[in-house]
PDB file of C-alpha atoms in Angstrom:
ATOM      1  CA  UNK M   1       0.000   0.000   0.000  1.00 86.00           C
ATOM      2  CA  UNK M   2       1.003   3.579  -0.667  1.00 91.00           C
ATOM      3  CA  UNK M   3      -0.309   6.541   1.268  1.00 94.00           C
ATOM      4  CA  UNK M   4      -0.339  10.039  -0.230  1.00 96.00           C
ATOM      5  CA  UNK M   5      -0.901  13.294   1.651  1.00 95.00           C
ATOM      6  CA  UNK M   6      -1.250  16.579  -0.235  1.00 95.00           C
ATOM      7  CA  UNK M   7      -0.794  20.113   1.014  1.00 94.00           C
ATOM      8  CA  UNK M   8      -0.452  23.611  -0.381  1.00 95.00           C
ATOM      9  CA  UNK M   9      -3.809  24.381  -1.916  1.00 94.00           C
ATOM     10  CA  UNK M  10      -5.668  27.623  -1.313  1.00 97.00           C
ATOM     11  CA  UNK M  11      -7.136  30.766  -2.797  1.00 97.00           C
ATOM     12  CA  UNK M  12      -5.078  32.942  -5.112  1.00 98.00           C
ATOM     13  CA  UNK M  13      -5.749  35.716  -7.569  1.00 98.00           C
ATOM     14  CA  UNK M  14      -5.320  35.191 -11.274  1.00 98.00           C
ATOM     15  CA  UNK M  15      -1.672  35.522 -12.233  1.00 98.00           C
ATOM     16  CA  UNK M  16      -0.516  34.289  -8.856  1.00 98.00           C
ATOM     17  CA  UNK M  17       1.362  31.162  -7.851  1.00 98.00           C
ATOM     18  CA  UNK M  18       0.881  28.164  -5.606  1.00 98.00           C
ATOM     19  CA  UNK M  19       3.031  25.164  -4.793  1.00 98.00           C
ATOM     20  CA  UNK M  20       1.430  21.824  -4.066  1.00 98.00           C
ATOM     21  CA  UNK M  21       3.277  19.123  -2.160  1.00 97.00           C
ATOM     22  CA  UNK M  22       2.566  15.437  -1.852  1.00 96.00           C
ATOM     23  CA  UNK M  23       4.282  13.162   0.643  1.00 95.00           C
ATOM     24  CA  UNK M  24       4.292   9.455  -0.143  1.00 93.00           C
ATOM     25  CA  UNK M  25       4.750   6.705   2.408  1.00 91.00           C
ATOM     26  CA  UNK M  26       4.335   2.956   2.600  1.00 89.00           C
ATOM     27  CA  UNK M  27       5.498   0.669  -0.192  1.00 85.00           C
ATOM     28  CA  UNK M  28       7.072   3.447  -2.222  1.00 84.00           C
ATOM     29  CA  UNK M  29       9.721   1.124  -3.670  1.00 84.00           C
ATOM     30  CA  UNK M  30       7.028  -0.224  -5.978  1.00 84.00           C
ATOM     31  CA  UNK M  31       6.056   3.164  -7.419  1.00 85.00           C
ATOM     32  CA  UNK M  32       6.689   3.653 -11.134  1.00 84.00           C
ATOM     33  CA  UNK M  33       5.603   7.265 -11.282  1.00 91.00           C
ATOM     34  CA  UNK M  34       3.918  10.142  -9.507  1.00 94.00           C
ATOM     35  CA  UNK M  35       1.566  12.755 -10.785  1.00 96.00           C
ATOM     36  CA  UNK M  36      -1.083  15.370 -10.226  1.00 98.00           C
ATOM     37  CA  UNK M  37      -4.658  15.211 -11.450  1.00 98.00           C
ATOM     38  CA  UNK M  38      -7.436  17.743 -11.049  1.00 98.00           C
ATOM     39  CA  UNK M  39     -11.195  17.691 -11.099  1.00 98.00           C
ATOM     40  CA  UNK M  40     -13.323  20.776 -11.552  1.00 96.00           C
ATOM     41  CA  UNK M  41     -17.049  20.778 -10.681  1.00 92.00           C
ATOM     42  CA  UNK M  42     -19.045  18.936 -13.302  1.00 94.00           C
ATOM     43  CA  UNK M  43     -15.945  17.756 -15.134  1.00 96.00           C
ATOM     44  CA  UNK M  44     -13.977  14.545 -15.299  1.00 97.00           C
ATOM     45  CA  UNK M  45     -10.714  14.124 -13.462  1.00 97.00           C
ATOM     46  CA  UNK M  46      -7.817  14.949 -15.776  1.00 97.00           C
ATOM     47  CA  UNK M  47      -4.075  14.451 -15.686  1.00 97.00           C
ATOM     48  CA  UNK M  48      -2.207  17.701 -15.076  1.00 98.00           C
ATOM     49  CA  UNK M  49       1.400  16.505 -14.874  1.00 98.00           C
ATOM     50  CA  UNK M  50       3.359  13.349 -14.191  1.00 96.00           C
ATOM     51  CA  UNK M  51       6.939  12.318 -13.510  1.00 94.00           C
ATOM     52  CA  UNK M  52       8.437   8.849 -13.761  1.00 90.00           C
ATOM     53  CA  UNK M  53      11.170   7.299 -11.659  1.00 86.00           C
ATOM     54  CA  UNK M  54      13.514   8.226 -14.531  1.00 87.00           C
ATOM     55  CA  UNK M  55      12.386  11.867 -14.207  1.00 89.00           C
ATOM     56  CA  UNK M  56      10.535  11.881 -17.496  1.00 93.00           C
ATOM     57  CA  UNK M  57       7.805  14.510 -17.229  1.00 96.00           C
ATOM     58  CA  UNK M  58       4.521  14.963 -19.018  1.00 97.00           C
ATOM     59  CA  UNK M  59       2.082  17.892 -18.935  1.00 98.00           C
ATOM     60  CA  UNK M  60      -1.371  18.504 -20.250  1.00 97.00           C
ATOM     61  CA  UNK M  61      -1.296  21.206 -22.931  1.00 97.00           C
ATOM     62  CA  UNK M  62      -3.190  23.785 -20.917  1.00 97.00           C
ATOM     63  CA  UNK M  63      -0.502  23.990 -18.216  1.00 98.00           C
ATOM     64  CA  UNK M  64       2.659  23.721 -20.304  1.00 98.00           C
ATOM     65  CA  UNK M  65       4.986  26.622 -19.583  1.00 97.00           C
ATOM     66  CA  UNK M  66       3.112  27.510 -16.389  1.00 98.00           C
ATOM     67  CA  UNK M  67       3.318  24.405 -14.166  1.00 98.00           C
ATOM     68  CA  UNK M  68       6.366  22.405 -13.175  1.00 98.00           C
ATOM     69  CA  UNK M  69       6.370  18.977 -11.572  1.00 97.00           C
ATOM     70  CA  UNK M  70       9.394  17.882  -9.577  1.00 95.00           C
ATOM     71  CA  UNK M  71      10.401  15.187  -7.136  1.00 92.00           C
ATOM     72  CA  UNK M  72      12.850  14.886  -4.289  1.00 88.00           C
ATOM     73  CA  UNK M  73      13.890  12.276  -1.742  1.00 74.00           C
ATOM     74  CA  UNK M  74      13.574   9.597  -4.373  1.00 70.00           C
ATOM     75  CA  UNK M  75       9.892   8.768  -4.560  1.00 66.00           C
ATOM     76  CA  UNK M  76       8.855  10.286  -1.258  1.00 86.00           C
ATOM     77  CA  UNK M  77       7.821  13.824  -2.236  1.00 93.00           C
ATOM     78  CA  UNK M  78       6.408  15.305  -5.411  1.00 95.00           C
ATOM     79  CA  UNK M  79       5.690  18.973  -6.016  1.00 97.00           C
ATOM     80  CA  UNK M  80       3.617  20.949  -8.462  1.00 98.00           C
ATOM     81  CA  UNK M  81       4.725  24.540  -8.895  1.00 98.00           C
ATOM     82  CA  UNK M  82       1.876  26.473 -10.462  1.00 98.00           C
ATOM     83  CA  UNK M  83       2.579  29.916 -11.905  1.00 98.00           C
ATOM     84  CA  UNK M  84       0.453  32.355 -13.885  1.00 98.00           C
ATOM     85  CA  UNK M  85      -2.665  30.737 -12.504  1.00 98.00           C
ATOM     86  CA  UNK M  86      -5.947  31.226 -14.316  1.00 98.00           C
ATOM     87  CA  UNK M  87      -9.538  30.927 -13.073  1.00 97.00           C
ATOM     88  CA  UNK M  88      -9.900  27.805 -15.210  1.00 97.00           C
ATOM     89  CA  UNK M  89      -7.231  26.137 -13.072  1.00 98.00           C
ATOM     90  CA  UNK M  90      -9.723  26.081 -10.208  1.00 98.00           C
ATOM     91  CA  UNK M  91     -10.254  22.476  -9.160  1.00 98.00           C
ATOM     92  CA  UNK M  92      -9.530  19.875  -6.535  1.00 98.00           C
ATOM     93  CA  UNK M  93      -5.997  18.633  -7.161  1.00 98.00           C
ATOM     94  CA  UNK M  94      -5.167  15.014  -6.399  1.00 98.00           C
ATOM     95  CA  UNK M  95      -1.778  13.447  -5.976  1.00 97.00           C
ATOM     96  CA  UNK M  96      -1.394  10.125  -7.763  1.00 96.00           C
ATOM     97  CA  UNK M  97       1.098   7.278  -7.580  1.00 95.00           C
ATOM     98  CA  UNK M  98       1.005   4.199  -9.749  1.00 92.00           C
ATOM     99  CA  UNK M  99       2.695   0.857  -9.974  1.00 90.00           C
ATOM    100  CA  UNK M 100       2.466  -2.103 -12.240  1.00 87.00           C
ATOM    101  CA  UNK M 101       0.510  -5.083 -11.041  1.00 86.00           C
ATOM    102  CA  UNK M 102       0.485  -8.010 -13.408  1.00 87.00           C
ATOM    103  CA  UNK M 103      -0.447  -6.722 -16.842  1.00 88.00           C
ATOM    104  CA  UNK M 104      -2.193  -3.669 -15.441  1.00 90.00           C
ATOM    105  CA  UNK M 105      -1.605  -0.573 -13.346  1.00 89.00           C
ATOM    106  CA  UNK M 106      -2.646   0.092  -9.780  1.00 93.00           C
ATOM    107  CA  UNK M 107      -3.309   3.692  -8.822  1.00 94.00           C
ATOM    108  CA  UNK M 108      -3.141   5.312  -5.409  1.00 95.00           C
ATOM    109  CA  UNK M 109      -4.738   8.666  -4.618  1.00 97.00           C
ATOM    110  CA  UNK M 110      -4.413  11.388  -2.043  1.00 97.00           C
ATOM    111  CA  UNK M 111      -7.405  13.037  -0.413  1.00 96.00           C
ATOM    112  CA  UNK M 112      -7.250  16.092  -2.661  1.00 96.00           C
ATOM    113  CA  UNK M 113      -6.521  19.749  -2.050  1.00 97.00           C
ATOM    114  CA  UNK M 114      -8.661  22.646  -3.274  1.00 97.00           C
ATOM    115  CA  UNK M 115      -7.131  25.272  -5.538  1.00 98.00           C
ATOM    116  CA  UNK M 116      -9.287  28.321  -6.229  1.00 98.00           C
ATOM    117  CA  UNK M 117      -8.171  31.060  -8.605  1.00 98.00           C
ATOM    118  CA  UNK M 118     -10.182  34.267  -8.506  1.00 97.00           C
ATOM    119  CA  UNK M 119     -10.461  36.595 -11.481  1.00 93.00           C
TER     120      UNK M 119
END
């Protein structure tokens, strides 16, 4: 099992910045990658950014150039630096960790942290 605890959400004006943190514990040796998802009201959860154990990163188009995902302490902590925030970035942000299990993937989720961007 992997436990994920997020922090760093809040209310910010458009153009501002926030930094989300996610601390992983438990069977972190099995983790293949970490990432951040978000879910806005009435919308599906979407991938925002991810980083593999080899530090390969991936971003959804809408955040490229504004958000940066990073990791430290091996697989224990992942960050999401969010700059130039827009009202459309408002959502609950979830930390994600995944590992391979058999032919599939097993996902772990944090409890979520609210990010609200005012115009």
